[in-house]
Amino acid sequence: MLLSELLGIPGLGLTPLVPPGRDRRVTGVYTTDLPDPGRYLDGGELVLTSTTWYREPRDADVFVAALASAGAAALVAGSAAVGELPGALTDACERQGLPLLAVGDDVSYAALTETVLAALAGPVGRSPGAGLHRGLVASMASGAGAEGLVEVLARSTGVHCAVLSATGRPTAGAVPDVSPHHLRRSLRAAFAAGAFPSVQPLPGGGHLTFLPVQSPVAHRPPAGYLAAAGDHRDWAPGIADAAAEVCALLALDGVARQERRRIEERLLRESVDLLREGRTEPAAGRLRSLGLDLEAQPAVAYVTTTGRPYGSELAAVILDDVHEQIPGCSAPFAAADGHLMFVPASGSGGRDDDLSGLLAEAARRLGPFLAHGWAAIGVSGPSTGQDGLRRALEEARHAQRVARLGTGPVRVAGTEALSSHLMLLAAVPDEVRLMYRERLIGVLERYDAEHHSDLVGTLSAFLDASGSWQRCAQQLHVHVNTLRYRLQRVEQLTGHSLATLHDRVDFCLALGIR
């Protein structure tokens, strides 16, 4: 397609600042904010940039010279990120004879890319060249990783991609004009749809296609996702196969990493067994051999998950996500009723609430998978010395049991929970806890269901107000006499008196059981 034909397409919102002296052929679209992107261009590209690379006039000379020498067809510049296009950019384009087109702030780069690619080839994008497969394999063999794969795909096809973790956290690449927030939100919609490839609309126009990266471990959700610009059903022939090959290479890399982990996980489980037996010296030796820095006072994260279709395996996914964010963690490994991981205290800010926040955030991103279950997250404090490892292990295990008593899909408990009465409840067998609650609160729940009242809620509010009649009545927006009537009914039905501390403690414990 000729540049003049492209400028004639309605709705693109392109304004020539440096008109083309001669018509040029456009072969693709490339989005970049690199200061010198010449090595990534093959020639004929319509280059999109937000000019965030600009600091001084010389930057414009370097950037434009790189495009001109690589044979770019034209430069499209937006000012949304910088407020105003620098005059030096116009001057540099005039000197190099490179057409410069301005794009309005209200135009989405993703929608612009889709429109241009659709105009270029009917179906979005250009067909991959014969060397794409070799380029992808060579990129992976060179150690360029996910970043290299999506770069090769974008240069060969014009389709830009972002690699996301299993929880939807961006880890490599990017889709022009699509924020990490919109990537995560669109992936959640794809989770809810339940089938891949999944095409999701973008708020500013355009679409995203999500392709899964197969997990190397059975019964776990995909190990990640490829978010590609556009609707895969409109791509030129061969592009969908190329994107699938990127996913396959990412999955292959995951298999290699998983194989390296197998021995580490076995040694970690042996270390935990030794710690529980009180044999801290050999346990510490094994952990050091795995590269765990005991001087960093590692904490322990213990996660249990339930729900369909992946159940307890989601715990490993949550820990894996944090493992990628904090250097020096051990590999996640299976425990009796969940998964464990040693985390350097320095890597989590030295506070268990920092680590708890990262774990909770990862779990919330898996919300659609927890719709019929929950994630219980227990975090210990930093360990001190070899004996501290055993204590941290026990702290995390007990905190996780306290977290299970909570409500909602994501439940978190740290060391503060170990001084709560919930710690005692967590140590009691499930059937005993439920029997205790039923004997004390069950009659109130049945009364509420039959009479459409809220005696359980009123009792809970009264105890939360520390037995203050006035404050509780204000919080419930009722008269004090109404509150007294309701609590008298509670006492009549249960045979317990709210005037005594012992009975109030009994009620408080029963309400903490779910």
XYZ file of C-alpha atoms in Angstrom:
514
model
C 0.000 0.000 0.000
C 1.171 3.518 -0.819
C 1.485 6.153 1.876
C -0.888 8.432 -0.046
C -3.537 5.691 -0.011
C -3.051 5.282 3.721
C -3.545 8.989 4.337
C -6.814 8.767 2.425
C -8.352 6.300 4.868
C -11.042 8.139 6.892
C -10.915 8.039 10.666
C -7.151 7.506 11.080
C -6.680 11.068 12.361
C -3.244 11.500 10.751
C -2.030 15.050 9.998
C 1.079 15.498 7.796
C 3.652 17.775 9.485
C 6.383 16.870 6.983
C 4.563 15.752 3.804
C 6.148 13.009 1.698
C 8.204 14.447 -1.152
C 7.438 11.292 -3.103
C 4.978 8.515 -2.506
C 6.259 5.612 -0.450
C 5.226 2.012 -0.062
C 4.115 0.929 3.444
C 4.735 -2.714 4.326
C 4.012 -2.839 8.051
C 3.615 -1.062 11.369
C 6.177 -0.848 14.158
C 5.669 0.856 17.537
C 8.722 1.918 19.525
C 10.068 4.359 22.088
C 13.642 3.152 21.814
C 16.090 6.021 21.220
C 17.717 4.143 18.293
C 15.332 1.510 16.833
C 17.030 1.160 13.438
C 18.262 -2.403 13.989
C 14.694 -3.647 14.465
C 13.402 -2.331 11.116
C 13.364 -4.142 7.790
C 12.254 -1.155 5.680
C 8.853 0.166 4.656
C 7.415 0.364 8.181
C 5.040 3.026 9.424
C 6.779 3.757 12.749
C 4.581 4.823 15.691
C 6.122 6.607 18.680
C 5.000 8.619 21.717
C 8.365 10.507 21.744
C 9.048 9.686 25.409
C 12.661 9.086 24.310
C 13.142 12.816 23.599
C 15.279 14.849 26.020
C 17.222 17.264 23.766
C 17.392 18.185 20.039
C 20.229 15.723 19.421
C 17.883 12.858 20.434
C 15.608 13.723 17.499
C 18.558 13.645 15.091
C 19.642 10.193 16.287
C 16.103 8.759 16.226
C 15.137 10.094 12.789
C 18.493 9.198 11.218
C 18.026 5.610 12.405
C 14.585 5.422 10.764
C 15.761 7.024 7.533
C 18.796 4.740 7.173
C 16.626 1.670 7.805
C 14.207 2.737 5.073
C 11.136 3.484 7.205
C 8.171 4.704 5.160
C 7.045 7.421 7.599
C 6.988 8.408 11.260
C 3.722 8.785 13.189
C 4.182 10.742 16.436
C 1.720 11.281 19.276
C 1.933 13.943 21.942
C -0.357 12.425 24.615
C 2.614 11.344 26.764
C 4.720 14.519 26.356
C 2.153 17.297 25.910
C 3.604 18.760 22.687
C 5.710 17.398 19.841
C 9.234 18.860 19.925
C 10.060 21.204 17.058
C 13.431 19.489 16.732
C 11.626 16.350 15.581
C 10.023 18.211 12.665
C 13.363 19.760 11.739
C 15.142 16.397 11.815
C 12.487 14.783 9.604
C 12.760 17.620 7.078
C 16.557 17.244 6.933
C 16.332 13.467 6.467
C 13.399 13.627 4.052
C 11.292 11.384 6.315
C 7.520 12.027 6.263
C 6.201 13.000 9.717
C 2.543 12.477 10.602
C 0.918 13.684 13.832
C -1.808 11.591 15.466
C -4.508 12.985 17.774
C -4.448 12.301 21.527
C -7.846 10.626 21.255
C -6.597 7.984 18.801
C -5.632 4.628 20.323
C -2.359 3.216 18.967
C -3.880 -0.263 19.178
C -6.857 0.761 17.037
C -4.555 2.649 14.641
C -2.321 -0.392 14.251
C -5.285 -2.660 13.521
C -6.723 -0.246 10.962
C -3.434 0.182 9.129
C -2.686 -3.537 9.071
C -6.193 -4.268 7.825
C -5.648 -1.772 5.008
C -2.290 -3.331 4.170
C -3.360 -6.907 3.713
C -7.124 -7.216 3.936
C -6.674 -9.646 6.812
C -4.710 -7.992 9.628
C -0.938 -8.201 9.291
C 1.392 -9.482 6.669
C 2.129 -13.130 6.110
C 5.207 -14.361 7.947
C 8.299 -14.835 5.832
C 9.954 -18.203 5.397
C 12.626 -17.251 7.899
C 10.267 -16.570 10.811
C 10.472 -20.092 12.228
C 14.273 -20.003 12.076
C 14.254 -16.546 13.658
C 12.084 -17.677 16.572
C 14.166 -20.775 17.254
C 17.422 -18.816 16.954
C 16.102 -16.184 19.359
C 15.229 -18.806 21.958
C 18.562 -20.599 21.476
C 20.446 -17.338 21.960
C 18.912 -16.880 25.407
C 16.870 -13.825 24.444
C 13.867 -15.401 26.162
C 10.291 -14.203 25.894
C 11.337 -10.634 25.070
C 13.275 -11.840 22.046
C 10.424 -14.040 20.795
C 7.812 -11.286 20.758
C 10.311 -8.908 19.149
C 10.930 -11.359 16.288
C 7.184 -11.924 15.856
C 6.440 -8.188 15.755
C 9.183 -7.467 13.208
C 8.077 -10.307 10.932
C 4.299 -9.901 11.105
C 3.502 -6.457 12.510
C 1.529 -8.091 15.339
C 2.709 -6.865 18.745
C 2.368 -9.118 21.786
C 2.812 -9.095 25.541
C 3.698 -12.201 27.549
C 1.705 -12.541 30.770
C 2.308 -14.763 33.787
C -0.265 -17.342 34.858
C -1.915 -14.653 37.006
C -1.914 -12.010 34.248
C 1.156 -10.011 35.301
C 3.044 -8.652 32.237
C 6.523 -10.195 32.020
C 7.758 -9.380 28.490
C 6.821 -7.427 25.393
C 4.002 -4.925 25.064
C 0.909 -4.157 23.034
C 0.973 -0.520 21.880
C -1.288 1.782 23.861
C -2.585 -1.034 26.092
C -1.756 -0.624 29.794
C -0.969 -3.527 32.169
C -4.308 -2.756 33.855
C -6.236 -3.299 30.627
C -4.216 -6.432 29.882
C -5.162 -7.918 33.267
C -8.790 -6.846 32.980
C -9.111 -8.340 29.499
C -7.469 -11.576 30.656
C -9.983 -11.847 33.515
C -12.741 -11.587 30.914
C -10.992 -14.345 28.947
C -10.838 -16.462 32.139
C -14.585 -15.980 32.570
C -15.226 -16.944 28.940
C -13.395 -20.188 29.663
C -12.071 -20.969 26.170
C -8.905 -20.057 24.275
C -8.021 -18.445 21.911
C -10.122 -15.661 23.413
C -10.804 -12.328 21.703
C -11.590 -9.399 24.001
C -12.521 -5.813 23.017
C -10.471 -2.828 24.200
C -12.093 0.321 25.641
C -10.417 2.633 23.109
C -11.196 0.421 20.134
C -9.501 -2.663 18.761
C -9.169 -6.137 20.216
C -6.769 -8.428 22.028
C -6.324 -12.120 21.298
C -5.228 -14.311 24.225
C -3.401 -17.587 23.572
C -2.416 -19.971 26.404
C 1.106 -21.163 27.193
C 0.811 -24.769 28.317
C 1.920 -25.558 31.860
C 4.700 -28.138 32.250
C 2.844 -29.525 35.290
C -0.345 -31.545 34.900
C -3.591 -30.313 36.485
C -2.429 -26.685 36.621
C -3.790 -23.742 34.627
C -1.701 -22.436 31.706
C 1.782 -21.283 32.687
C 1.109 -17.944 31.030
C -0.603 -16.221 28.133
C 0.307 -14.410 24.942
C -1.754 -11.228 24.516
C -1.611 -10.230 20.839
C -2.924 -7.078 19.187
C -5.966 -7.634 17.003
C -8.487 -10.402 16.379
C -6.763 -13.633 15.336
C -9.638 -14.388 12.963
C -8.607 -11.372 10.867
C -4.888 -12.134 10.738
C -3.168 -12.966 7.481
C -2.494 -16.665 6.814
C 0.342 -18.011 8.900
C 0.293 -15.409 11.690
C -1.870 -17.526 14.005
C 0.534 -20.444 13.489
C 3.483 -18.163 14.259
C 1.843 -16.942 17.484
C 1.109 -20.553 18.449
C 4.783 -21.389 17.835
C 5.802 -18.590 20.221
C 3.511 -20.140 22.865
C 5.014 -23.581 22.194
C 8.565 -22.259 22.596
C 7.598 -20.507 25.846
C 6.060 -23.773 27.066
C 9.199 -25.680 26.075
C 11.285 -23.260 28.124
C 8.903 -23.898 31.031
C 9.447 -27.658 30.712
C 13.213 -27.180 30.905
C 12.874 -25.017 34.026
C 10.525 -27.535 35.635
C 12.980 -30.364 35.039
C 15.686 -28.334 36.794
C 13.317 -27.806 39.705
C 12.535 -31.453 40.403
C 15.712 -32.144 42.358
C 15.403 -28.821 44.183
C 11.837 -29.607 45.269
C 12.876 -33.014 46.603
C 15.667 -31.453 48.652
C 13.292 -28.782 49.962
C 10.787 -31.390 51.141
C 13.609 -33.311 52.838
C 14.726 -30.083 54.519
C 11.218 -29.461 55.885
C 11.042 -33.023 57.232
C 14.395 -32.530 58.979
C 13.232 -29.226 60.474
C 10.094 -30.827 61.868
C 12.246 -33.563 63.407
C 14.364 -30.885 65.076
C 17.449 -31.664 62.944
C 18.166 -28.080 62.020
C 21.859 -28.434 61.089
C 21.440 -30.923 58.194
C 18.294 -29.056 57.081
C 20.232 -25.781 56.939
C 22.991 -27.498 54.968
C 20.533 -28.700 52.328
C 18.969 -25.252 52.052
C 22.385 -23.632 51.630
C 23.251 -26.122 48.884
C 20.172 -24.888 47.028
C 21.440 -21.321 47.193
C 19.089 -20.114 49.933
C 20.758 -17.334 51.917
C 20.024 -18.098 55.565
C 21.664 -14.811 56.568
C 18.750 -13.070 54.791
C 16.460 -14.453 57.547
C 14.015 -16.185 55.187
C 10.334 -16.185 56.001
C 7.972 -18.984 55.012
C 4.875 -18.589 52.857
C 2.274 -21.371 53.105
C -0.651 -21.374 50.666
C -3.644 -23.690 50.374
C -6.300 -23.407 47.664
C -9.578 -25.089 46.793
C -12.008 -24.806 43.914
C -12.647 -26.171 40.441
C -11.011 -27.069 38.168
C -7.459 -26.773 39.521
C -7.940 -27.081 43.297
C -4.741 -27.183 45.344
C -2.500 -26.610 42.299
C -3.481 -22.921 42.260
C -1.376 -22.524 45.415
C 1.754 -23.337 43.393
C 0.735 -20.801 40.733
C 0.349 -18.056 43.368
C 3.756 -18.808 44.890
C 5.356 -19.042 41.437
C 4.149 -15.541 40.643
C 5.828 -14.121 43.747
C 8.911 -16.283 43.120
C 9.417 -14.375 39.844
C 9.200 -11.012 41.643
C 11.492 -11.591 44.651
C 15.092 -12.704 43.986
C 16.510 -15.462 46.150
C 13.294 -17.395 46.865
C 13.314 -21.150 46.975
C 11.196 -22.998 44.454
C 7.585 -23.543 45.591
C 7.047 -27.127 46.672
C 4.135 -29.278 47.803
C 3.396 -29.792 51.490
C 0.765 -31.896 53.254
C -2.221 -29.689 52.401
C -0.753 -26.899 50.284
C 2.477 -25.449 48.939
C 5.433 -23.801 50.700
C 8.172 -21.367 49.728
C 11.128 -19.834 51.588
C 11.352 -16.082 50.920
C 14.295 -13.828 51.883
C 12.987 -11.293 54.390
C 15.069 -8.572 52.725
C 13.361 -9.288 49.393
C 9.915 -8.669 50.853
C 10.901 -5.466 52.586
C 11.654 -7.288 55.827
C 7.978 -7.305 56.804
C 5.520 -10.142 56.509
C 2.733 -7.760 55.427
C 4.728 -6.862 52.280
C 4.976 -10.532 51.354
C 1.333 -11.084 52.297
C 0.327 -8.250 49.964
C 2.198 -9.732 46.998
C 0.673 -13.160 47.604
C -2.830 -11.750 48.035
C -2.498 -9.697 44.841
C -1.421 -12.775 42.871
C -4.355 -14.747 44.310
C -6.866 -12.015 43.452
C -5.706 -12.035 39.837
C -6.769 -15.696 39.796
C -10.209 -14.684 41.081
C -12.223 -16.453 38.335
C -10.550 -19.759 39.264
C -11.400 -19.202 42.951
C -15.081 -18.427 42.290
C -16.097 -21.732 43.890
C -13.227 -21.997 46.368
C -10.674 -19.939 48.263
C -6.981 -19.288 48.815
C -5.693 -19.376 52.410
C -2.311 -17.643 52.762
C -0.149 -17.911 55.881
C 3.099 -15.952 56.258
C 5.688 -16.274 59.002
C 7.979 -13.615 60.348
C 11.691 -13.575 59.431
C 13.699 -16.481 60.835
C 16.744 -15.864 63.011
C 19.386 -18.565 63.034
C 18.911 -22.211 62.210
C 16.404 -22.763 65.016
C 14.399 -19.870 63.609
C 13.725 -21.844 60.411
C 11.719 -24.423 62.319
C 9.799 -21.689 64.144
C 9.078 -19.866 60.881
C 7.786 -23.074 59.349
C 5.400 -23.606 62.255
C 4.318 -19.956 62.238
C 3.405 -20.143 58.542
C 1.547 -23.418 59.003
C -0.515 -22.075 61.917
C -1.135 -18.741 60.176
C -2.433 -20.604 57.128
C -4.843 -22.555 59.350
C -6.069 -19.282 60.864
C -6.532 -17.835 57.371
C -8.783 -20.754 56.465
C -11.240 -19.557 59.102
C -11.747 -16.308 57.197
C -14.284 -15.464 54.519
C -14.034 -14.507 50.862
C -11.994 -16.031 48.047
C -8.625 -14.679 49.319
C -7.825 -15.104 53.033
C -4.544 -13.942 54.538
C -3.010 -14.247 57.996
C 0.423 -13.216 59.246
C 2.197 -13.399 62.569
C -0.341 -11.043 64.163
C -2.916 -13.837 63.926
C -0.817 -16.071 66.178
C -1.772 -14.011 69.236
C -5.487 -14.078 68.387
C -8.136 -16.442 69.745
C -8.492 -17.614 66.135
C -5.180 -19.410 66.609
C -6.831 -21.613 69.230
C -9.856 -22.210 67.009
C -7.607 -23.211 64.110
C -6.017 -25.926 66.268
C -9.408 -27.535 67.000
C -10.682 -30.244 64.595
C -13.244 -28.997 62.073
C -16.069 -31.162 63.370
C -15.557 -29.933 66.948
C -15.557 -26.263 65.850
C -18.730 -26.705 63.799
C -20.481 -28.554 66.624
C -19.567 -25.738 69.042
C -20.936 -23.060 66.728
C -24.105 -25.038 66.046
C -24.827 -25.540 69.748
C -24.433 -21.818 70.481
C -25.351 -19.938 67.299
C -27.382 -22.484 65.352
C -30.635 -21.658 67.165
C -30.185 -17.967 66.286
C -29.524 -18.730 62.613
C -32.670 -20.837 62.391
C -34.690 -18.126 64.129
C -33.362 -15.475 61.704
C -34.234 -17.658 58.712
C -37.763 -18.288 59.965
C -38.605 -14.741 61.139
C -36.476 -12.731 58.653
C -34.645 -11.114 61.566
C -30.950 -10.496 62.172
C -30.178 -11.644 65.695
C -26.766 -13.031 64.646
C -25.803 -9.705 63.062
C -27.046 -7.781 66.093
C -25.051 -10.006 68.452
C -21.911 -9.585 66.347
C -22.327 -5.779 66.270
C -22.835 -5.669 70.053
C -19.637 -7.606 70.700
C -17.712 -5.486 68.134
C -18.859 -2.396 70.059
C -17.316 -3.909 73.220
C -20.744 -4.179 74.829
C -21.581 -0.471 74.475
C -25.369 -0.200 74.075
C -25.285 3.369 72.822
C -22.506 2.870 70.267
C -23.990 -0.375 68.968
C -27.454 1.192 68.560
C -25.938 4.069 66.603
C -24.053 1.713 64.294
C -27.210 -0.333 63.655
C -29.368 2.822 63.327
C -31.914 1.531 65.858
C -33.220 2.776 69.209
C -31.455 1.470 72.310
C -34.710 -0.155 73.466
C -34.931 -2.037 70.154
C -31.375 -3.251 70.650
C -32.167 -4.380 74.223
C -35.209 -6.319 72.989
C -33.191 -8.113 70.326
C -30.391 -9.095 72.705
C -32.876 -10.278 75.298
C -34.253 -12.579 72.622
C -30.687 -13.819 71.968
C -30.303 -14.652 75.664
C -33.674 -16.434 75.777
C -32.938 -18.597 72.742
C -29.368 -19.533 73.692
C -29.584 -19.688 77.488
C -26.452 -17.506 77.734
C -26.219 -14.102 79.374
C -24.523 -11.148 77.719
C -24.015 -9.632 81.144
C -21.162 -12.045 81.944
C -17.689 -11.956 80.405
C -17.514 -15.740 80.081
C -20.671 -15.942 77.985
C -19.555 -13.022 75.834
C -16.285 -14.881 75.154
C -18.282 -17.985 74.198
C -20.332 -15.968 71.729
C -17.217 -14.302 70.314
C -15.532 -17.647 69.704
C -18.642 -19.127 68.084
C -19.011 -16.168 65.728
C -15.371 -16.619 64.652
C -16.135 -20.120 63.352
C -17.317 -20.413 59.743
